[in-house]
mmCIF file of C-alpha atoms in Angstrom:
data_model
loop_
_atom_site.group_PDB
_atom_site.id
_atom_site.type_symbol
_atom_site.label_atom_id
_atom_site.label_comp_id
_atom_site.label_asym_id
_atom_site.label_seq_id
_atom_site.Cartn_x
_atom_site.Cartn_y
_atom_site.Cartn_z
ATOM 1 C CA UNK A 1 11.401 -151.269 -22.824
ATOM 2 C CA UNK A 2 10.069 -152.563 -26.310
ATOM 3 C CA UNK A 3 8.717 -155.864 -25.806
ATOM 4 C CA UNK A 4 6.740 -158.127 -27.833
ATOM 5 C CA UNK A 5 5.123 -161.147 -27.219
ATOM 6 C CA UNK A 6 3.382 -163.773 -29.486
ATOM 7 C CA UNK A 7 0.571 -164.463 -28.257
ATOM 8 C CA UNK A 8 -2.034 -162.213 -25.637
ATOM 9 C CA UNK A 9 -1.679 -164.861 -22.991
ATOM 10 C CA UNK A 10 1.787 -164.458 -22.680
ATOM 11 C CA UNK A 11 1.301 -160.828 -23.258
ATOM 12 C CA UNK A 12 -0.286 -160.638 -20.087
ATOM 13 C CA UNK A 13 1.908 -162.840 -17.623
ATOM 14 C CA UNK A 14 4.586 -160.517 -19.059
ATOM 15 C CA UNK A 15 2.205 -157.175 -18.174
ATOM 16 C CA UNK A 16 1.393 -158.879 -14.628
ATOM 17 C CA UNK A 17 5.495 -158.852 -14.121
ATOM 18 C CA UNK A 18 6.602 -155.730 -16.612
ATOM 19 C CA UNK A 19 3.793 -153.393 -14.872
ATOM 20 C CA UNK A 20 3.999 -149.859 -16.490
ATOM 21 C CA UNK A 21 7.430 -149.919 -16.727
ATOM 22 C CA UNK A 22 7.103 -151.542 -20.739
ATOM 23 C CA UNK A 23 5.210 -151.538 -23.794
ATOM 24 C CA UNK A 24 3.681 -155.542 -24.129
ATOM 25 C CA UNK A 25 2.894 -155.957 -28.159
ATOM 26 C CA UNK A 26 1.563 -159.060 -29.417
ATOM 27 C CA UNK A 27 1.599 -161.056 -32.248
ATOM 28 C CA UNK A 28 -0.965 -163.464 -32.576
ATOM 29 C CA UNK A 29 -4.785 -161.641 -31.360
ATOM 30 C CA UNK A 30 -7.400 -163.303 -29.195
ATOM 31 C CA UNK A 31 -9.343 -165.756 -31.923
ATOM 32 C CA UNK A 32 -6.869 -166.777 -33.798
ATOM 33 C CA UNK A 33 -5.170 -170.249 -34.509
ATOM 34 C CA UNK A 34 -1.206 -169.590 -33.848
ATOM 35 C CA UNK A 35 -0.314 -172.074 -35.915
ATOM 36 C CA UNK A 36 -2.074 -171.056 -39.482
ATOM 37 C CA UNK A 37 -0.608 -167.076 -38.066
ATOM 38 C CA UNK A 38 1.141 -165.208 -40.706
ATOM 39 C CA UNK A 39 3.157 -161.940 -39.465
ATOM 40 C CA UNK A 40 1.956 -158.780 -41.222
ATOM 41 C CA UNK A 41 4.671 -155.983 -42.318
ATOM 42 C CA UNK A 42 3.654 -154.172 -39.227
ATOM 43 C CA UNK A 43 4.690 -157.251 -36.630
ATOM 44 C CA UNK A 44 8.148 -157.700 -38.781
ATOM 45 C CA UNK A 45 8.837 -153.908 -38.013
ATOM 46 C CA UNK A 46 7.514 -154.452 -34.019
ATOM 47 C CA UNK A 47 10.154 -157.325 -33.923
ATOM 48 C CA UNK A 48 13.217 -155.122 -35.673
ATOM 49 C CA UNK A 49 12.464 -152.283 -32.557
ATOM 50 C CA UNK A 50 11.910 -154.711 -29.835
ATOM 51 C CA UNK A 51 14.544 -155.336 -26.435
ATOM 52 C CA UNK A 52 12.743 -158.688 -26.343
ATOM 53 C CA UNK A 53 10.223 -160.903 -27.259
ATOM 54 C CA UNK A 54 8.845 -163.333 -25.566
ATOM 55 C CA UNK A 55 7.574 -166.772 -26.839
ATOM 56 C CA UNK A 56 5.897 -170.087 -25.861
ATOM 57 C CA UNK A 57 8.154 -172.333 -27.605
ATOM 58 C CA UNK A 58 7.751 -175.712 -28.298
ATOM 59 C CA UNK A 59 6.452 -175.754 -31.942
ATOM 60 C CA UNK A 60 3.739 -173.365 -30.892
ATOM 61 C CA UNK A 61 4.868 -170.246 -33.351
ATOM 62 C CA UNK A 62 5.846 -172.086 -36.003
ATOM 63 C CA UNK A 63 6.587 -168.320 -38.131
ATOM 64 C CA UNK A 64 8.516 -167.157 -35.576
ATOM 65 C CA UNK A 65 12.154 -168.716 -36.910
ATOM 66 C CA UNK A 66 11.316 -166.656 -40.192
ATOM 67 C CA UNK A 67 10.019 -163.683 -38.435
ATOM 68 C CA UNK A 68 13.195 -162.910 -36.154
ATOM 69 C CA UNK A 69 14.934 -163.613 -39.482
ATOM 70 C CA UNK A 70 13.139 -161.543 -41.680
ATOM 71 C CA UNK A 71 13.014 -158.643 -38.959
ATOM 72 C CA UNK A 72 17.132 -158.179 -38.079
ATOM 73 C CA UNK A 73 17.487 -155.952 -35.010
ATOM 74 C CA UNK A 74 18.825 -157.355 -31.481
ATOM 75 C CA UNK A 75 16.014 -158.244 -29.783
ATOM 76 C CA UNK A 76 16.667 -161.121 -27.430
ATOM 77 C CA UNK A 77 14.196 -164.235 -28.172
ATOM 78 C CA UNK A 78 12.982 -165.771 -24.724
ATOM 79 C CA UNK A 79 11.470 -169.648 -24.524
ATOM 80 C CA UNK A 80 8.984 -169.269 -21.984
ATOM 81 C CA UNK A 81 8.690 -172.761 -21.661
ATOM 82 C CA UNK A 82 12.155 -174.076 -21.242
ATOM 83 C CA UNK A 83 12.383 -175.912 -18.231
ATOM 84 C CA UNK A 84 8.801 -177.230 -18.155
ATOM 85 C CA UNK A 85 8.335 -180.774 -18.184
ATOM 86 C CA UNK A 86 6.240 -181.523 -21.072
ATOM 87 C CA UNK A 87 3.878 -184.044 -21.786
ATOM 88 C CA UNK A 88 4.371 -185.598 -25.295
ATOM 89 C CA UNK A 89 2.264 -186.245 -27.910
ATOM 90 C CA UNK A 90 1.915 -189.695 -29.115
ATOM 91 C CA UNK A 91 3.271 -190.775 -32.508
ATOM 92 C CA UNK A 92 0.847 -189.503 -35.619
ATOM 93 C CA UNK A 93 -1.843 -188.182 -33.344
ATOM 94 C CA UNK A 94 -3.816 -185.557 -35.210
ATOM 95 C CA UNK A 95 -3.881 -182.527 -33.629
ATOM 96 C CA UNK A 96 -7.327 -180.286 -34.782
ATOM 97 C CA UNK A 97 -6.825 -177.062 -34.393
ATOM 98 C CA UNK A 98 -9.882 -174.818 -34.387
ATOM 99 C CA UNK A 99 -10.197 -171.219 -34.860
ATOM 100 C CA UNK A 100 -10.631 -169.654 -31.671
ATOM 101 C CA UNK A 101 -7.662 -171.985 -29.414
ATOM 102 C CA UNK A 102 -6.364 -168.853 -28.044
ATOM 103 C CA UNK A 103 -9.745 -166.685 -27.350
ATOM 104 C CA UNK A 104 -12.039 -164.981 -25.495
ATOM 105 C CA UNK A 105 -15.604 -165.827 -25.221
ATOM 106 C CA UNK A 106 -16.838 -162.947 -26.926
ATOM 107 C CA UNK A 107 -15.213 -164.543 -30.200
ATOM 108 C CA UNK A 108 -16.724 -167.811 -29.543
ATOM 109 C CA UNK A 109 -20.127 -166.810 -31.731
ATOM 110 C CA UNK A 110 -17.849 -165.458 -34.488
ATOM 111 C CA UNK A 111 -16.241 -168.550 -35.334
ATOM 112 C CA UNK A 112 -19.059 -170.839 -35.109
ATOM 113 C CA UNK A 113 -19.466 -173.298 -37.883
ATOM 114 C CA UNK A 114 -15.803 -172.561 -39.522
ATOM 115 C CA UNK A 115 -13.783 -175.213 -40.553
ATOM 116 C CA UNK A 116 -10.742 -176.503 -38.401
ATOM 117 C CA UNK A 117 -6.966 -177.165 -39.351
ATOM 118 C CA UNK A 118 -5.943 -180.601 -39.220
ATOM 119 C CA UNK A 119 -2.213 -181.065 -37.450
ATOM 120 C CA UNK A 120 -0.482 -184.835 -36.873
ATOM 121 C CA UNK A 121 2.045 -183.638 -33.722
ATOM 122 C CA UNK A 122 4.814 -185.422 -32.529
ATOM 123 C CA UNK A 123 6.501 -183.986 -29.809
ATOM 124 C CA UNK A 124 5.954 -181.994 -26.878
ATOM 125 C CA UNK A 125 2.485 -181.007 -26.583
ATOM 126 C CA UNK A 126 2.685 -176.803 -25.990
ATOM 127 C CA UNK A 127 -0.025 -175.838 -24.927
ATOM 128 C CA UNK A 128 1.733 -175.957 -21.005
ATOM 129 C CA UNK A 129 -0.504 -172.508 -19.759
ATOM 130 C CA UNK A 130 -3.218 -174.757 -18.777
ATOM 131 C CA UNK A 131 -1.284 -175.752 -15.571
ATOM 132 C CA UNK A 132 -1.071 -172.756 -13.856
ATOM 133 C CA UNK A 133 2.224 -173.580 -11.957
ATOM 134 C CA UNK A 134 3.482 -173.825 -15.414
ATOM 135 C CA UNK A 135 3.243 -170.116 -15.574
ATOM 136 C CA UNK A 136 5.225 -169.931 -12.309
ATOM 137 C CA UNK A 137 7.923 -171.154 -14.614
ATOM 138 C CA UNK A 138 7.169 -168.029 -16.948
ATOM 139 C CA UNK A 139 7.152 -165.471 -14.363
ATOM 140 C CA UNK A 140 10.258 -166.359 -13.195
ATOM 141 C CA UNK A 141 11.702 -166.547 -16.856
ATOM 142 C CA UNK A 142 10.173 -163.012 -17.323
ATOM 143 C CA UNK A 143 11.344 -161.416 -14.110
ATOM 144 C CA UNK A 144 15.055 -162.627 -14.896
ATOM 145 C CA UNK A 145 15.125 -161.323 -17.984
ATOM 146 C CA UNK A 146 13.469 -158.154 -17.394
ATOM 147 C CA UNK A 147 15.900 -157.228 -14.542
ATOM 148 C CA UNK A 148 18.567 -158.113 -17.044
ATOM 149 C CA UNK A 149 17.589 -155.900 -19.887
ATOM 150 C CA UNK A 150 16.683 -152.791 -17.366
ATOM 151 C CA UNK A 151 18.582 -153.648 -13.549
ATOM 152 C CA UNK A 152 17.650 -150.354 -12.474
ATOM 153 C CA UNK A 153 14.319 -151.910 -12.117
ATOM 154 C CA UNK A 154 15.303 -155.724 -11.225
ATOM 155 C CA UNK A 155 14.340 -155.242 -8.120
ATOM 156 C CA UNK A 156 10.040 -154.082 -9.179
ATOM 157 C CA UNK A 157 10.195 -156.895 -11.706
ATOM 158 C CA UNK A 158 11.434 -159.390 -9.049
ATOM 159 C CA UNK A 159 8.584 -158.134 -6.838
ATOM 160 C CA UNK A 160 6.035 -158.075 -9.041
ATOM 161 C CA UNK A 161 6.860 -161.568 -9.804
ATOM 162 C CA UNK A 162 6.301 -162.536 -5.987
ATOM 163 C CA UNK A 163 3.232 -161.579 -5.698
ATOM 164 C CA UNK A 164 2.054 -162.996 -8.967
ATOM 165 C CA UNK A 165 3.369 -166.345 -8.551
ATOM 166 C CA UNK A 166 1.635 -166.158 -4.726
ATOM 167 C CA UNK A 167 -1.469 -165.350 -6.832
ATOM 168 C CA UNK A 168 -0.761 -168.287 -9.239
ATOM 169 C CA UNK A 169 -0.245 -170.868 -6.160
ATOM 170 C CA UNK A 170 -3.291 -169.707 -4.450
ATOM 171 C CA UNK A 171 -5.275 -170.374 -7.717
ATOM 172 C CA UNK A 172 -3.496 -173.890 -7.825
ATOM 173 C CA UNK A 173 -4.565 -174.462 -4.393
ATOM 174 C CA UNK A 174 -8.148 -173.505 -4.809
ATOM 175 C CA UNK A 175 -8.337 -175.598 -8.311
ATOM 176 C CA UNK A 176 -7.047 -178.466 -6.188
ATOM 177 C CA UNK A 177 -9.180 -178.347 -3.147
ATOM 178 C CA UNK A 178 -12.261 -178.020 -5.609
ATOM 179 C CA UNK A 179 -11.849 -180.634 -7.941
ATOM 180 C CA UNK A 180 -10.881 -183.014 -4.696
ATOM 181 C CA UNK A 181 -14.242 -183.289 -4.484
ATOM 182 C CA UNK A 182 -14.589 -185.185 -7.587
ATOM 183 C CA UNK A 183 -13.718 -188.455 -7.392
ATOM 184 C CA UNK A 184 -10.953 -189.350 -8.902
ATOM 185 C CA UNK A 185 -12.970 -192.135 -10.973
ATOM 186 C CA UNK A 186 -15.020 -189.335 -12.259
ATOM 187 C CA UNK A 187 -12.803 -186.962 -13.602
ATOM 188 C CA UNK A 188 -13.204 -187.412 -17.320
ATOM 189 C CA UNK A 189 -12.084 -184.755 -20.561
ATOM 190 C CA UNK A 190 -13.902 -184.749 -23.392
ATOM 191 C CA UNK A 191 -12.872 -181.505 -25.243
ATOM 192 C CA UNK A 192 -13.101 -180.317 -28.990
ATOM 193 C CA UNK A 193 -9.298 -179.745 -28.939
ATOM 194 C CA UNK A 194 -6.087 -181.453 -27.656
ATOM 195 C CA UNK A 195 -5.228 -178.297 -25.272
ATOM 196 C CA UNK A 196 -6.050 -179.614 -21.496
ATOM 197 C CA UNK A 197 -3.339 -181.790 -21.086
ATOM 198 C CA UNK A 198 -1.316 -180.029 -18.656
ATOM 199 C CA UNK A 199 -4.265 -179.483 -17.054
ATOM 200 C CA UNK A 200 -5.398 -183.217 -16.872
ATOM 201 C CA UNK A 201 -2.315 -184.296 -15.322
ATOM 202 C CA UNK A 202 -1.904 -181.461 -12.547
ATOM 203 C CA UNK A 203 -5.386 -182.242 -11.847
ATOM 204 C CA UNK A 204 -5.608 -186.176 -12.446
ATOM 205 C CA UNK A 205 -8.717 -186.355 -15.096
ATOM 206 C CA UNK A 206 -8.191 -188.730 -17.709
ATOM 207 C CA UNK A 207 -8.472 -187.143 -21.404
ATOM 208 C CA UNK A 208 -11.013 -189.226 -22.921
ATOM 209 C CA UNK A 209 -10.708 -188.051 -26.268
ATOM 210 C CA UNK A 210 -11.054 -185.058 -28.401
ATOM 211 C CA UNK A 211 -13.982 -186.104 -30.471
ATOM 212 C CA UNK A 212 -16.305 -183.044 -31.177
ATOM 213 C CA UNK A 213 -15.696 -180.304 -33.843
ATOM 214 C CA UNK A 214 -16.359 -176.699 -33.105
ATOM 215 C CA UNK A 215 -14.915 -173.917 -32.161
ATOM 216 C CA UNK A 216 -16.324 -173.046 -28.732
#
């Protein structure tokens, strides 16, 4: 299978389920803010061959409507999140996106010092991969629609999805027992970016605020 997804997080849940039975492509690379993301010529033509592609909905890939549009071809456009329950932004909030939300340390140095984009969300917040039984929710998404596209295989899909959901719950479980030893009184965010939500509320810190610039 062709498959292409929009961002490299979700282009490796979909690897951890997929194994070597597809080729993962993805849109949006490690460093880069999805929401200022303009598709090149190349990703238009990656979308036209695709089976599917695979997204993380909720505002998130705001060029994807005109991507799929621009691109034609039948590949089947998946809403990871749908089904999630989301936590909503409040009314107005400005949303400051930095270069770098979706990264890897190594770009950390690189965008040091560059300016931010300014967002006001309303809405769901998207940014649900920061609970990680939130990707439970994607696994199972992927592994459906994988066995749909290629049955021969449903049943590798659906058991590669097992075991990485067990890994995902184990992870949960360790998070949990770990921060238990915080008190609950003491669990305070303060983060340079609205992106921890998910992971405030599985967890019960309170967000204090999002007051510092910067991109690491």
């Amino acid at each position: 299978m062709s498959i292409v997804a929009t961002n490299s997080i979700i282009a490796d849940v979909v690897s951890q389920v997929a194994g070597g039975l597809a080729d993962v492509q993805t849109f949006v690379p490690s460093g880069a803010d999805p929401h200022a993301f303009e598709p090149s010529a190349q990703d238009i033509a990656a979308v036209a061959d695709a089976d599917v592609v695979f997204s993380n909905g909720l505002g998130l890939e705001g060029f994807l409507e005109d991507l799929i549009a621009n691109a034609g071809g039948d590949a089947q456009l998946v809403d990871l999140s749908e089904g999630i329950a989301t936590i909503t932004f409040e009314e107005g909030q400005e949303h400051d996106h930095e270069e770098g939300e979706v990264h890897e340390d190594e770009h950390e140095d690189e965008h040091e010092g560059e300016e931010g984009h300014d967002h006001d969300h309303e809405g769901p917040d998207p940014h649900v991969w920061t609970n990680p039984l939130n990707i439970v929710v994607w696994v199972a998404h992927i592994a459906e629609v994988l066995a749909e596209v290629d049955p021969a295989n449903a049943d590798t899909y659906q058991a590669n999805a097992a075991a990485y959901i067990a890994e995902l719950e184990t992870l949960d479980a360790w998070a949990a027992e770990q921060i238990g030893q915080i008190p609950v009184e003491s669990r305070l965010s303060v983060t340079d970016h609205e992106v921890f939500g998910y992971f405030a509320e599985r967890y019960a810190f309170e967000v204090v605020g999002a007051v510092m610039q910067g991109a690491s």
